[in-house]
XYZ file of C-alpha atoms in Angstrom:
328
model
C 38.862 8.455 41.253
C 41.747 6.199 42.313
C 41.589 2.433 42.744
C 41.040 2.621 46.486
C 38.209 5.118 46.148
C 36.628 2.980 43.432
C 36.333 -0.005 45.743
C 35.263 1.938 48.807
C 31.687 0.837 48.205
C 32.501 -2.874 48.199
C 31.729 -4.903 51.309
C 32.222 -8.233 53.081
C 29.114 -10.415 52.934
C 28.064 -11.664 56.310
C 25.388 -13.950 54.916
C 26.309 -17.438 53.784
C 23.750 -17.421 50.983
C 25.758 -14.696 49.295
C 28.904 -16.827 49.304
C 28.533 -19.912 47.109
C 32.297 -19.917 46.617
C 35.186 -19.218 49.004
C 35.282 -15.531 48.162
C 36.193 -13.823 51.412
C 38.832 -11.861 49.579
C 39.586 -8.161 49.545
C 40.830 -5.237 47.557
C 41.850 -3.482 50.744
C 43.152 -5.832 53.407
C 42.170 -4.742 56.911
C 45.771 -4.828 58.071
C 47.418 -1.676 56.818
C 45.091 -1.138 53.847
C 47.306 -3.303 51.625
C 45.840 -3.741 48.146
C 45.171 -7.205 46.721
C 43.697 -8.298 43.411
C 40.265 -9.432 44.610
C 37.140 -7.677 45.865
C 34.923 -7.195 48.853
C 31.272 -8.149 48.548
C 28.411 -5.850 49.495
C 26.802 -6.772 52.839
C 23.188 -7.871 52.908
C 20.783 -5.590 54.801
C 17.047 -5.547 55.351
C 14.823 -4.190 52.592
C 12.832 -2.359 55.255
C 9.043 -1.945 55.323
C 8.656 0.345 52.296
C 9.620 -1.781 49.291
C 7.392 -2.564 46.351
C 8.259 -3.349 42.755
C 7.038 -0.224 40.983
C 8.173 -1.650 37.629
C 9.548 1.766 36.625
C 12.437 1.637 34.206
C 13.696 5.200 34.404
C 16.769 7.233 35.259
C 14.999 10.265 36.760
C 12.975 9.005 39.719
C 11.720 12.298 41.163
C 8.226 12.311 39.643
C 5.088 10.377 40.532
C 4.032 8.756 37.271
C 0.238 8.956 37.642
C -0.055 12.507 38.993
C 3.024 14.011 37.371
C 3.900 15.640 40.699
C 7.599 16.458 40.917
C 9.260 15.929 44.293
C 11.963 18.525 44.561
C 15.064 18.675 46.708
C 18.744 19.196 46.080
C 19.654 17.380 42.852
C 21.613 14.165 43.316
C 23.047 12.008 40.542
C 23.807 8.523 41.842
C 26.401 6.697 39.736
C 26.354 2.990 40.550
C 28.735 0.258 39.405
C 28.250 -3.500 39.805
C 31.200 -5.918 39.849
C 31.719 -9.566 40.739
C 34.066 -10.988 43.364
C 36.948 -10.799 40.881
C 36.315 -7.079 40.246
C 34.890 -7.755 36.779
C 32.100 -5.333 35.756
C 28.754 -7.080 35.222
C 26.525 -5.847 32.365
C 22.721 -6.139 32.145
C 22.228 -6.240 35.906
C 18.911 -4.868 37.188
C 19.494 -2.226 39.875
C 16.339 -1.303 41.788
C 16.491 1.734 44.134
C 14.034 3.442 46.470
C 14.311 6.097 49.178
C 12.433 8.791 51.088
C 11.837 12.255 49.649
C 13.161 15.465 51.228
C 10.375 15.329 53.828
C 11.219 11.776 54.877
C 8.266 10.157 53.105
C 8.304 7.009 50.979
C 5.876 6.642 48.113
C 3.150 4.018 48.239
C 2.536 3.781 51.990
C 0.667 5.174 54.974
C 3.350 6.361 57.379
C 4.152 8.937 60.009
C 3.777 12.251 58.188
C 1.017 11.254 55.785
C -0.254 8.815 53.178
C 1.347 8.399 49.758
C -0.627 5.302 48.758
C -0.851 4.985 44.977
C 2.253 7.084 44.349
C 5.664 5.924 43.115
C 8.124 8.813 43.418
C 11.734 8.082 44.396
C 11.633 4.585 42.917
C 13.216 3.311 39.756
C 15.079 0.590 37.899
C 18.103 0.822 35.641
C 20.242 -1.731 33.806
C 24.004 -1.689 33.941
C 25.775 -1.041 30.654
C 28.674 -3.019 29.175
C 30.988 -1.475 31.782
C 28.716 -2.449 34.684
C 27.523 1.131 35.267
C 24.154 2.824 35.631
C 22.895 6.074 37.125
C 19.837 7.644 38.722
C 18.791 11.279 38.949
C 16.981 12.027 42.182
C 16.637 14.493 45.053
C 18.881 14.130 48.076
C 17.016 11.826 50.509
C 15.473 13.369 53.592
C 15.293 11.749 56.997
C 12.645 10.269 59.258
C 12.851 9.472 62.986
C 15.318 6.770 63.944
C 17.195 6.488 60.643
C 20.131 8.243 59.034
C 19.702 9.485 55.459
C 19.962 6.419 53.226
C 19.008 4.662 49.985
C 17.752 1.086 49.606
C 18.648 -1.106 46.650
C 18.285 -4.574 45.167
C 20.491 -6.127 42.498
C 18.974 -8.823 40.287
C 20.261 -10.883 37.386
C 18.448 -13.723 35.606
C 15.624 -13.924 38.174
C 18.044 -14.085 41.108
C 18.306 -11.326 43.706
C 22.014 -11.249 44.519
C 21.953 -8.571 47.172
C 19.450 -6.417 49.029
C 21.125 -3.648 50.967
C 21.371 0.046 51.816
C 23.946 2.800 51.611
C 24.375 5.935 53.705
C 25.824 9.373 53.024
C 28.636 11.199 54.841
C 27.344 12.922 57.988
C 29.042 16.167 56.966
C 27.160 16.229 53.657
C 23.879 15.426 55.410
C 24.436 18.385 57.732
C 25.122 20.665 54.754
C 21.916 19.567 53.073
C 19.734 19.917 56.168
C 20.395 23.668 56.511
C 19.500 24.510 52.897
C 16.092 26.149 52.261
C 14.272 23.035 51.013
C 15.326 20.968 54.037
C 15.833 23.494 56.855
C 12.257 23.397 58.183
C 12.829 19.877 59.522
C 16.232 20.649 60.982
C 19.338 18.510 61.193
C 18.790 14.766 61.453
C 19.423 13.725 65.077
C 20.254 10.186 63.898
C 23.787 10.175 62.548
C 25.330 7.189 60.809
C 26.871 5.990 64.074
C 23.475 6.111 65.826
C 21.679 4.365 62.974
C 20.575 0.806 63.744
C 21.836 -0.466 60.370
C 25.069 1.450 59.796
C 26.321 1.875 63.401
C 29.416 3.829 62.344
C 30.280 7.378 61.237
C 31.628 5.844 58.021
C 29.871 2.478 57.662
C 32.306 0.113 56.003
C 31.349 -0.610 52.389
C 27.941 1.058 52.832
C 28.789 4.717 52.236
C 28.242 6.585 48.981
C 31.073 8.945 48.030
C 29.435 12.342 47.494
C 30.870 15.542 46.019
C 29.351 18.867 45.009
C 28.411 19.114 41.348
C 29.215 22.841 41.375
C 25.617 23.744 40.530
C 23.916 23.439 43.907
C 23.537 19.685 43.838
C 25.627 16.568 44.382
C 27.113 13.627 42.516
C 27.499 10.310 44.317
C 29.423 7.141 43.437
C 28.869 3.675 44.866
C 30.086 0.223 43.832
C 28.134 -2.958 44.535
C 30.005 -6.267 44.691
C 28.103 -9.517 44.186
C 29.158 -13.171 44.071
C 28.286 -16.055 41.783
C 26.671 -14.014 39.018
C 28.570 -15.264 35.983
C 26.972 -17.543 33.407
C 30.106 -19.718 33.346
C 29.370 -20.993 36.828
C 25.735 -21.718 36.006
C 26.529 -23.732 32.869
C 27.628 -26.666 35.039
C 23.998 -27.060 36.136
C 22.623 -27.537 32.624
C 23.266 -31.246 32.061
C 21.034 -33.606 29.991
C 20.122 -35.711 33.020
C 18.422 -32.832 34.861
C 15.328 -30.693 34.530
C 16.208 -27.040 34.016
C 14.984 -23.756 32.626
C 17.713 -21.384 31.479
C 17.435 -17.615 31.848
C 15.880 -16.155 28.721
C 18.158 -14.588 26.133
C 18.390 -11.769 25.455
C 17.335 -10.232 28.751
C 16.330 -7.393 28.724
C 14.608 -7.899 25.380
C 12.543 -6.099 22.745
C 10.301 -7.442 21.363
C 11.137 -11.159 21.653
C 13.325 -13.465 23.690
C 14.146 -17.190 23.714
C 13.730 -19.667 26.561
C 15.519 -23.019 26.625
C 14.517 -25.872 28.914
C 15.523 -29.503 29.294
C 13.589 -32.670 30.103
C 15.620 -35.734 31.175
C 12.567 -37.903 30.436
C 9.381 -37.465 28.439
C 7.152 -35.217 30.538
C 3.879 -33.326 30.657
C 4.883 -29.683 30.376
C 3.389 -26.237 30.929
C 5.458 -23.148 30.062
C 3.480 -20.003 30.867
C 4.311 -16.278 31.040
C 2.714 -14.050 33.700
C 2.787 -10.314 34.339
C 3.474 -8.743 37.746
C -0.205 -8.988 38.683
C -0.130 -12.754 38.128
C -2.165 -12.624 34.919
C -1.275 -15.143 32.234
C -0.117 -13.300 29.104
C 1.253 -16.183 27.027
C 1.337 -19.983 26.966
C 4.494 -21.201 25.250
C 4.156 -24.949 25.756
C 1.522 -27.365 27.019
C 1.259 -31.134 26.822
C 3.553 -34.122 26.503
C 7.063 -33.434 25.203
C 9.924 -35.889 24.582
C 13.147 -35.932 26.554
C 15.751 -33.448 25.443
C 16.365 -29.736 25.043
C 13.488 -27.525 23.886
C 13.326 -23.879 22.767
C 10.417 -21.465 22.822
C 10.196 -17.803 21.814
C 8.205 -15.247 23.775
C 7.016 -12.277 21.710
C 6.177 -9.200 23.774
C 5.196 -6.974 20.845
C 1.705 -6.366 22.185
C 2.719 -5.860 25.800
C 3.998 -2.826 27.732
C 7.529 -2.548 29.091
C 8.062 -4.196 32.435
C 8.835 -7.404 34.268
C 7.331 -10.727 33.255
C 7.759 -14.186 34.738
C 8.049 -17.435 32.800
C 7.152 -20.559 34.775
C 8.009 -24.091 33.707
C 6.139 -27.029 35.243
C 7.245 -30.514 34.162
C 5.890 -33.305 36.320
C 6.906 -32.442 39.878
C 9.609 -30.016 38.714
C 8.985 -26.284 38.504
C 11.165 -23.233 37.963
C 10.652 -19.598 37.084
C 12.664 -16.927 35.281
C 12.232 -13.163 35.501
C 12.249 -11.357 32.155
C 12.462 -7.632 31.436
C 10.806 -6.137 28.355
C 12.192 -2.682 27.530
C 10.630 -0.761 24.634
């Protein structure tokens, strides 16, 4: 893959909250495709009505965990890279994906075509490696009325969701897929990328996964997500002695323990509590009056299952929360 192909998945952010710095800079300038040394940012899009945090840390997302039912379709490996606005790969980013199965159904919802309440197929979470890469093994997404074939995703780091968006697939590949035996009964999707309410283009800029045949009856796709303001260097300026703050835990992800650091500019009554996704308290790390200054607490998840946990600090009228990921 050449440099231009690599950055094809990067996009311009149209939402001011994604742009804490003046980062409207590009790898491919619109005039003449001239290359520069900075990156596009991935556009924000709606999460849609079918999101829920299934808390599933897995690469292969084709199976419903509780029933063990495998949702077949043409195999698709999705290779995803995450970079910042300077094109630097970002490690330890949480990438959360979800999409419809070959029949156009999402797990976990009542929808046109049937109910899948209680199921969690075609959902999963992966962490980027030291090179900013992760991958998912899935079945090529099917379609449902009014939408082109697509995948939803969220990117999170240190409790912050940096982008929620979607990517499409080339119309030509969709048409190939729709005439294969597993998909042919539903026919070709009448909603192409250009007719889709989100993408509105045959090749939606910075929202199209590059897809090639894997030579074995399936496909391999590549997509790069660009996010802004995700480096710890920028956040360090916030952690001054005259302010309340709760730093992201380190390490994160962790197994079995992680450290939280918080600061009190004045002596304060403090509560530092850890909750699971259901809102149940699983640990109390601090409670009572503490002196001004920096404090450290360790959270030990040895007796807990893998998944997301939330640590909430309350100090007087100040409160903050960090998202932590335990991976065993």
